Short mmCIF file of C-alpha atoms in Angstrom, two decimals:
data_model
loop_
_atom_site.label_atom_id
_atom_site.label_comp_id
_atom_site.label_asym_id
_atom_site.label_seq_id
_atom_site.Cartn_x
_atom_site.Cartn_y
_atom_site.Cartn_z
CA UNK A 1 8.29 -20.16 7.83
CA UNK A 2 4.47 -19.34 8.43
CA UNK A 3 2.98 -16.00 7.13
CA UNK A 4 -0.60 -14.54 7.70
CA UNK A 5 -2.28 -13.25 4.72
CA UNK A 6 -4.54 -10.34 4.17
CA UNK A 7 -6.75 -9.99 1.24
CA UNK A 8 -9.83 -8.30 -0.56
CA UNK A 9 -13.08 -10.18 0.03
CA UNK A 10 -16.19 -10.19 -2.10
CA UNK A 11 -17.33 -6.75 -1.08
CA UNK A 12 -14.35 -5.17 -2.66
CA UNK A 13 -14.49 -7.72 -5.67
CA UNK A 14 -11.91 -10.09 -4.09
CA UNK A 15 -11.48 -13.82 -3.71
CA UNK A 16 -9.99 -13.92 -0.27
CA UNK A 17 -12.75 -15.18 2.55
CA UNK A 18 -10.65 -13.67 5.55
CA UNK A 19 -7.21 -13.92 6.95
CA UNK A 20 -5.06 -16.77 5.56
CA UNK A 21 -1.90 -18.53 6.20
CA UNK A 22 0.98 -19.16 3.82
CA UNK A 23 3.64 -21.90 4.40
CA UNK A 24 7.08 -21.33 2.79
CA UNK A 25 9.77 -23.96 2.81
CA UNK A 26 9.57 -27.45 4.82
CA UNK A 27 8.46 -27.88 8.35
CA UNK A 28 11.06 -26.78 10.61
CA UNK A 29 12.99 -24.80 7.78
CA UNK A 30 14.02 -21.43 9.14
CA UNK A 31 14.37 -20.06 5.50
CA UNK A 32 11.40 -19.09 3.13
CA UNK A 33 13.19 -20.32 -0.15
CA UNK A 34 11.32 -23.86 -0.20
CA UNK A 35 8.11 -24.48 -1.95
CA UNK A 36 5.21 -22.55 -0.97
CA UNK A 37 1.67 -23.39 0.03
CA UNK A 38 -1.56 -21.63 1.11
CA UNK A 39 -2.74 -23.30 4.34
CA UNK A 40 -6.16 -21.93 4.20
CA UNK A 41 -8.07 -19.37 6.34
CA UNK A 42 -7.17 -18.89 9.93
CA UNK A 43 -10.31 -16.78 10.20
CA UNK A 44 -13.25 -15.98 8.03
CA UNK A 45 -13.89 -12.23 8.02
CA UNK A 46 -15.87 -10.08 5.66
CA UNK A 47 -15.29 -6.30 5.29
CA UNK A 48 -11.70 -6.87 3.19
CA UNK A 49 -8.85 -7.26 5.82
CA UNK A 50 -6.29 -5.71 3.42
CA UNK A 51 -3.71 -5.22 5.96
CA UNK A 52 -2.65 -6.95 9.19
CA UNK A 53 -0.49 -6.16 12.17
CA UNK A 54 0.38 -8.11 15.20
CA UNK A 55 0.67 -7.18 18.84
CA UNK A 56 4.05 -7.06 20.01
CA UNK A 57 3.55 -9.56 22.86
CA UNK A 58 0.10 -11.06 22.72
CA UNK A 59 -1.28 -13.54 20.26
CA UNK A 60 -3.54 -11.06 18.60
CA UNK A 61 -3.62 -10.02 14.86
CA UNK A 62 -5.35 -6.65 13.92
CA UNK A 63 -7.05 -6.08 10.60
CA UNK A 64 -7.64 -2.92 8.75
CA UNK A 65 -11.16 -3.83 7.14
CA UNK A 66 -10.82 -1.72 4.06
CA UNK A 67 -14.22 -2.41 2.66
CA UNK A 68 -16.07 -1.66 6.29
CA UNK A 69 -13.97 1.33 7.16
CA UNK A 70 -12.95 -0.43 10.53
CA UNK A 71 -10.30 -2.18 12.58
CA UNK A 72 -10.96 -5.40 14.10
CA UNK A 73 -8.68 -7.73 16.47
CA UNK A 74 -8.49 -11.61 16.51
CA UNK A 75 -7.10 -13.85 19.15
CA UNK A 76 -5.13 -16.83 18.29
CA UNK A 77 -6.71 -20.01 19.70
CA UNK A 78 -4.61 -22.73 17.73
CA UNK A 79 -1.54 -22.85 15.52
CA UNK A 80 -3.47 -21.70 12.60
CA UNK A 81 -6.74 -20.59 14.00
CA UNK A 82 -7.94 -17.17 15.35
CA UNK A 83 -11.38 -15.86 16.68
CA UNK A 84 -12.82 -12.22 16.89
CA UNK A 85 -11.46 -10.34 19.98
CA UNK A 86 -14.51 -7.75 20.47
CA UNK A 87 -16.48 -6.22 17.56
CA UNK A 88 -15.05 -4.15 14.80
CA UNK A 89 -14.27 -0.41 15.56
CA UNK A 90 -15.14 2.16 12.77
CA UNK A 91 -12.32 4.25 12.26
CA UNK A 92 -13.08 5.91 8.52
CA UNK A 93 -13.75 5.39 4.81
CA UNK A 94 -11.49 2.80 3.34
CA UNK A 95 -9.17 1.85 6.08
CA UNK A 96 -6.06 0.51 4.48
CA UNK A 97 -3.41 0.23 7.06
CA UNK A 98 -2.86 -0.46 10.76
CA UNK A 99 0.12 0.17 12.90
CA UNK A 100 0.59 -1.16 16.46
CA UNK A 101 2.41 0.74 19.12
CA UNK A 102 5.50 -0.80 20.78
CA UNK A 103 4.12 -1.09 24.02
CA UNK A 104 1.03 -2.52 22.66
CA UNK A 105 -1.08 0.07 24.28
CA UNK A 106 -2.63 1.47 21.11
CA UNK A 107 -2.81 1.32 17.43
CA UNK A 108 -2.96 3.68 14.47
CA UNK A 109 -5.41 3.27 11.61
CA UNK A 110 -4.93 5.04 8.24
CA UNK A 111 -7.82 5.83 5.95
CA UNK A 112 -7.53 6.15 2.09
CA UNK A 113 -11.34 7.09 1.64
CA UNK A 114 -11.50 10.33 3.86
CA UNK A 115 -7.91 10.98 4.98
CA UNK A 116 -8.62 9.93 8.59
CA UNK A 117 -5.68 9.09 10.90
CA UNK A 118 -6.98 7.45 13.78
CA UNK A 119 -5.52 6.63 17.33
CA UNK A 120 -7.29 3.33 18.92
CA UNK A 121 -6.72 2.42 22.34
CA UNK A 122 -6.01 -1.23 23.31
CA UNK A 123 -7.24 -2.69 26.45
CA UNK A 124 -5.13 -5.38 28.74
CA UNK A 125 -6.20 -8.10 26.49
CA UNK A 126 -5.27 -6.32 23.13
CA UNK A 127 -8.80 -5.49 22.22
CA UNK A 128 -9.65 -2.20 20.61
CA UNK A 129 -11.66 0.29 22.47
CA UNK A 130 -12.01 4.24 22.20
CA UNK A 131 -10.90 5.78 18.82
CA UNK A 132 -9.71 9.34 18.57
CA UNK A 133 -9.36 10.96 14.89
CA UNK A 134 -6.21 13.09 14.51
CA UNK A 135 -6.33 16.69 13.22
CA UNK A 136 -7.10 16.58 9.64
CA UNK A 137 -4.58 17.31 6.84
CA UNK A 138 -5.05 20.50 4.67
CA UNK A 139 -3.39 20.89 1.32
CA UNK A 140 0.14 22.63 1.55
CA UNK A 141 -0.23 23.78 -2.31
CA UNK A 142 -3.51 25.36 -1.43
CA UNK A 143 -6.42 25.33 -4.10
CA UNK A 144 -6.09 22.87 -7.08
CA UNK A 145 -6.73 25.79 -9.33
CA UNK A 146 -4.11 28.21 -8.06
CA UNK A 147 -0.92 26.55 -8.87
CA UNK A 148 2.04 26.22 -6.78
CA UNK A 149 5.68 26.78 -6.77
CA UNK A 150 8.12 23.85 -5.30
CA UNK A 151 8.88 24.57 -1.83
CA UNK A 152 12.26 26.32 -1.43
CA UNK A 153 13.45 23.92 1.35
CA UNK A 154 12.84 20.95 -0.87
CA UNK A 155 14.71 22.74 -3.67
CA UNK A 156 17.48 23.96 -1.42
CA UNK A 157 18.19 20.28 -0.02
CA UNK A 158 17.98 18.82 -3.52
CA UNK A 159 20.83 21.50 -4.45
CA UNK A 160 22.87 20.64 -1.41
CA UNK A 161 22.66 17.05 -1.90
CA UNK A 162 23.66 17.32 -5.59
CA UNK A 163 26.71 19.31 -4.48
CA UNK A 164 27.48 16.82 -1.82
CA UNK A 165 26.97 13.74 -3.99
CA UNK A 166 29.60 15.00 -6.27
CA UNK A 167 29.77 14.14 -10.00
CA UNK A 168 29.37 10.32 -9.84
CA UNK A 169 26.05 10.53 -7.99
CA UNK A 170 24.52 13.91 -8.88
CA UNK A 171 22.30 12.59 -11.58
CA UNK A 172 20.69 10.45 -8.88
CA UNK A 173 19.22 13.38 -7.03
CA UNK A 174 15.64 14.56 -7.97
CA UNK A 175 15.38 18.17 -9.80
CA UNK A 176 13.19 19.55 -7.61
CA UNK A 177 15.55 22.77 -7.54
CA UNK A 178 15.32 22.98 -11.03
CA UNK A 179 11.45 22.87 -11.50
CA UNK A 180 9.36 25.64 -12.20
CA UNK A 181 6.06 26.58 -10.97
CA UNK A 182 2.94 24.98 -12.97
CA UNK A 183 0.76 27.63 -14.65
CA UNK A 184 -2.94 26.82 -14.80
CA UNK A 185 -4.07 26.68 -18.26
CA UNK A 186 -6.17 24.79 -20.64
CA UNK A 187 -5.66 20.88 -20.27
CA UNK A 188 -3.04 21.33 -17.18
CA UNK A 189 -3.25 19.37 -13.93
CA UNK A 190 -4.78 22.42 -12.38
CA UNK A 191 -7.44 22.70 -14.88
CA UNK A 192 -10.20 20.60 -16.52
CA UNK A 193 -10.02 19.63 -20.25
CA UNK A 194 -11.95 22.85 -21.28
CA UNK A 195 -10.09 25.06 -18.82
CA UNK A 196 -12.58 24.66 -15.98
CA UNK A 197 -11.00 24.39 -12.37
CA UNK A 198 -10.30 20.72 -11.43
CA UNK A 199 -11.65 19.05 -8.59
CA UNK A 200 -10.00 20.03 -5.25
CA UNK A 201 -7.38 17.68 -3.87
CA UNK A 202 -8.18 15.50 -1.28
CA UNK A 203 -6.59 13.83 1.64
CA UNK A 204 -5.42 10.06 1.49
CA UNK A 205 -3.91 8.71 4.55
CA UNK A 206 -2.20 5.50 3.55
CA UNK A 207 0.50 4.53 6.40
CA UNK A 208 1.64 5.01 10.03
CA UNK A 209 5.03 3.89 11.43
CA UNK A 210 5.96 4.12 14.96
CA UNK A 211 9.63 5.98 15.32
CA UNK A 212 11.96 6.07 18.62
CA UNK A 213 10.81 8.27 21.42
CA UNK A 214 7.16 8.11 20.96
CA UNK A 215 7.18 9.96 17.50
CA UNK A 216 4.77 8.62 14.73
CA UNK A 217 5.18 9.31 10.81
CA UNK A 218 2.19 9.04 8.50
CA UNK A 219 1.82 9.45 4.64
CA UNK A 220 -0.87 11.32 3.03
CA UNK A 221 -0.99 10.15 -0.52
CA UNK A 222 -3.54 12.82 -1.81
CA UNK A 223 -1.91 15.96 -0.40
CA UNK A 224 1.95 14.79 -0.63
CA UNK A 225 2.64 15.06 3.11
CA UNK A 226 4.64 13.22 5.53
CA UNK A 227 3.11 14.16 8.82
CA UNK A 228 4.99 13.71 12.19
CA UNK A 229 3.13 13.24 15.54
CA UNK A 230 3.65 12.75 19.33
CA UNK A 231 1.77 9.61 20.52
CA UNK A 232 0.13 9.86 24.00
CA UNK A 233 -2.83 8.40 25.81
CA UNK A 234 -5.27 11.00 24.59
CA UNK A 235 -4.09 10.42 20.72
CA UNK A 236 -1.88 12.12 18.48
CA UNK A 237 -0.59 15.50 18.84
CA UNK A 238 0.74 17.11 15.49
CA UNK A 239 4.60 17.93 15.50
CA UNK A 240 5.68 18.78 11.85
CA UNK A 241 4.80 18.39 8.23
CA UNK A 242 7.21 17.62 5.28
CA UNK A 243 5.84 18.38 1.89
CA UNK A 244 6.84 16.61 -0.99
CA UNK A 245 6.53 17.55 -4.55
CA UNK A 246 3.01 18.14 -5.68
CA UNK A 247 1.51 15.19 -7.22
CA UNK A 248 4.19 12.69 -5.94
CA UNK A 249 1.88 10.64 -3.88
CA UNK A 250 3.94 9.60 -0.68
CA UNK A 251 2.52 6.04 0.14
CA UNK A 252 4.59 3.97 2.53
CA UNK A 253 7.49 4.40 4.73
CA UNK A 254 10.46 2.43 5.85
CA UNK A 255 12.96 3.06 8.56
CA UNK A 256 16.68 2.16 8.16
CA UNK A 257 18.74 1.31 11.04
CA UNK A 258 20.70 4.64 10.20
CA UNK A 259 17.53 6.62 11.25
CA UNK A 260 16.95 7.71 7.94
CA UNK A 261 13.21 7.36 6.75
CA UNK A 262 12.49 6.30 3.30
CA UNK A 263 9.29 7.36 1.58
CA UNK A 264 8.13 5.54 -1.49
CA UNK A 265 5.92 7.71 -3.70
CA UNK A 266 3.01 5.96 -5.66
CA UNK A 267 2.48 8.23 -8.43
CA UNK A 268 5.85 9.91 -9.18
CA UNK A 269 7.80 6.40 -8.77
CA UNK A 270 10.52 7.83 -6.38
CA UNK A 271 12.09 7.10 -2.99
CA UNK A 272 12.70 10.25 -0.78
CA UNK A 273 15.26 10.20 2.12
CA UNK A 274 14.03 12.21 5.35
CA UNK A 275 16.36 12.69 8.43
CA UNK A 276 16.10 14.71 11.59
CA UNK A 277 18.35 17.69 12.45
CA UNK A 278 19.85 18.06 15.86
CA UNK A 279 16.53 19.73 17.19
CA UNK A 280 14.53 16.92 16.01
CA UNK A 281 13.06 18.53 12.93
CA UNK A 282 12.59 16.16 9.84
CA UNK A 283 13.92 17.24 6.52
CA UNK A 284 14.42 15.95 2.79
CA UNK A 285 17.96 15.01 2.45
CA UNK A 286 17.94 12.86 -0.65
CA UNK A 287 16.12 10.85 -2.98
CA UNK A 288 16.21 8.80 -6.29
CA UNK A 289 13.58 7.57 -9.01
CA UNK A 290 12.97 4.01 -8.62
CA UNK A 291 14.26 3.34 -11.99
CA UNK A 292 14.61 5.23 -15.52
CA UNK A 293 12.52 2.33 -16.97
CA UNK A 294 9.36 2.69 -15.03
CA UNK A 295 6.43 3.53 -17.17
CA UNK A 296 4.35 6.94 -16.76
CA UNK A 297 1.17 4.86 -15.89
CA UNK A 298 2.98 2.74 -13.21
CA UNK A 299 2.04 2.97 -9.59
CA UNK A 300 4.43 2.08 -6.98
CA UNK A 301 3.39 0.16 -3.85
CA UNK A 302 5.45 -1.51 -1.00
CA UNK A 303 8.88 -0.57 0.04
CA UNK A 304 11.30 -3.29 1.76
CA UNK A 305 14.64 -3.38 3.32
CA UNK A 306 17.04 -5.93 3.13
CA UNK A 307 18.34 -7.85 6.13
CA UNK A 308 21.50 -6.18 6.28
CA UNK A 309 20.05 -2.57 5.31
CA UNK A 310 22.24 -2.60 2.26
CA UNK A 311 19.46 -2.54 -0.11
CA UNK A 312 15.45 -1.48 -0.75
CA UNK A 313 13.05 -2.82 -2.80
CA UNK A 314 10.31 -1.11 -4.39
CA UNK A 315 7.02 -2.84 -5.81
CA UNK A 316 5.64 -1.24 -9.12
CA UNK A 317 2.23 -2.24 -10.35
CA UNK A 318 1.29 -1.95 -14.10
CA UNK A 319 4.70 -3.07 -15.38
CA UNK A 320 4.78 -5.67 -12.38
CA UNK A 321 8.29 -5.11 -11.55
CA UNK A 322 10.51 -4.89 -8.49
CA UNK A 323 12.92 -2.19 -8.51
CA UNK A 324 16.32 -2.64 -6.55
CA UNK A 325 18.19 0.40 -4.87
CA UNK A 326 21.53 0.39 -2.97
CA UNK A 327 21.65 2.16 0.36
CA UNK A 328 25.20 4.10 0.32
CA UNK A 329 27.00 6.42 2.70
CA UNK A 330 25.44 7.04 5.87
CA UNK A 331 22.05 5.79 4.57
CA UNK A 332 21.15 9.09 2.87
CA UNK A 333 22.21 8.22 -0.56
CA UNK A 334 20.13 5.74 -2.62
CA UNK A 335 21.40 4.25 -6.06
CA UNK A 336 19.22 2.40 -8.51
CA UNK A 337 20.56 -0.87 -9.54
CA UNK A 338 18.13 -2.92 -11.35
CA UNK A 339 14.58 -3.53 -12.30
CA UNK A 340 13.46 -7.00 -12.56
CA UNK A 341 10.01 -8.88 -13.18
CA UNK A 342 8.06 -9.46 -10.10
CA UNK A 343 6.44 -12.79 -11.19
CA UNK A 344 3.00 -11.88 -10.21
CA UNK A 345 0.36 -9.32 -11.58
CA UNK A 346 -0.18 -6.28 -9.43
CA UNK A 347 2.35 -6.78 -6.83
CA UNK A 348 0.77 -5.09 -3.84
CA UNK A 349 2.88 -6.31 -0.95
CA UNK A 350 6.15 -7.93 -0.66
CA UNK A 351 8.50 -8.75 2.25
CA UNK A 352 12.12 -10.02 2.67
CA UNK A 353 12.70 -13.32 4.36
CA UNK A 354 16.57 -13.76 4.51
CA UNK A 355 17.65 -14.64 1.15
CA UNK A 356 14.00 -14.69 -0.34
CA UNK A 357 11.73 -12.06 -1.55
CA UNK A 358 7.96 -12.93 -1.26
CA UNK A 359 5.64 -11.04 -3.51
CA UNK A 360 1.89 -10.78 -3.27
CA UNK A 361 0.01 -10.62 -6.51
CA UNK A 362 -3.19 -9.02 -5.86
CA UNK A 363 -4.78 -9.44 -9.28
CA UNK A 364 -3.05 -12.98 -10.14
CA UNK A 365 -4.09 -14.57 -6.78
CA UNK A 366 -1.06 -15.90 -6.17
CA UNK A 367 2.25 -15.31 -3.95
CA UNK A 368 5.63 -15.98 -5.64
CA UNK A 369 9.43 -16.20 -4.09
CA UNK A 370 12.33 -14.72 -5.70
CA UNK A 371 15.84 -15.59 -4.77
CA UNK A 372 17.93 -12.40 -3.48
CA UNK A 373 21.78 -12.40 -4.93
CA UNK A 374 23.85 -11.85 -1.88
CA UNK A 375 26.24 -9.68 -3.76
CA UNK A 376 24.24 -7.47 -5.80
CA UNK A 377 21.11 -7.62 -3.81
CA UNK A 378 18.88 -8.10 -7.01
CA UNK A 379 16.10 -10.75 -7.19
CA UNK A 380 17.56 -13.47 -9.74
CA UNK A 381 14.12 -15.09 -10.70
CA UNK A 382 11.13 -16.95 -9.66
CA UNK A 383 11.63 -19.84 -7.42
CA UNK A 384 8.34 -21.05 -6.18
CA UNK A 385 4.69 -20.10 -6.74
CA UNK A 386 1.45 -20.95 -5.07
CA UNK A 387 -2.26 -19.52 -5.39
CA UNK A 388 -3.46 -17.25 -2.68
CA UNK A 389 -6.90 -15.41 -2.95
CA UNK A 390 -6.45 -11.75 -3.68
CA UNK A 391 -3.34 -11.35 -1.60
CA UNK A 392 -2.66 -7.83 -0.35
CA UNK A 393 -0.54 -8.31 2.81
CA UNK A 394 2.15 -10.75 3.96
CA UNK A 395 2.76 -10.89 7.78
CA UNK A 396 5.58 -13.09 9.03
CA UNK A 397 4.14 -15.13 12.26
CA UNK A 398 6.10 -15.40 15.22
#
């Protein structure tokens, strides 16, 4: 199998020179469990192509140039060669993610630096053109120095889920209905070391996911929001916001075949389960910590789904581990199963390829493959490894 690799270039203290190619397994092997080999760069580009995505039908790749704050398209001209398709389109500070619409008519860029969520039109050839920045997010918890009680809706959802889960699984439900409101005082999160007001919280957009019927979900890590939009030719129209616990840091999303939306939180190391009601309004219906053994200073990264939808895999940077979660019931119940070594330093991204988990080690400059146990779903150990410069994204090639 062939994968395209995104990475950090010198502008962000990385070793990558552009978008690369990773070969997994022998030539013609439909599985990815064989030896790994970095095949070099398919296109050299500055600005740190930290995230890459593909056009649904055309041989075009899109890169979020994190260091340059832009999005750029690249057209494939050979088996492993791309050329720029138009100039970079500025979208915002530290553009860290790009998602392409299923119809190939537009894409959405998410910017960590300034919180911009940007709708970019694509022309008939797939080249980006006009960019429209969506309505900015506002802090649902108000001023950082004011303190905030947990949302009643979130607490009610946690209580209802605990009752439905029964005694066997009730302990897996986060205790958001049992939390008390923080009080700003000396040394608290809402104040500085000497009691002075802390810096205001800022918007940190991190990912966009296209859902059915023209709905788009985006995460705001800085303001603890999952925002829902209606995508159209004129850009993104706000539909709804779901507020997660203060300081949780929602980072990435993964949609389950059941229709549930899983949200991994970078700072609180949890996965929340969202689902729409009959009217199409989204709510928190469940959630769980990634593992009881995650360290306080760890940060969660990517969330991937097994091929059959029965397991979730969460990457954890710091302790450099992969958490396995089992999906139960109708998709609303998640159960932590195991926490294993990722085999790399700073597992920024990972993908499931049938019976193999490929993990990108941003700081160790390598990619490792782990075998997935078909029965338990747990990664069983390192199968192969190869050097890849500052990898931050792995995208299966068509």
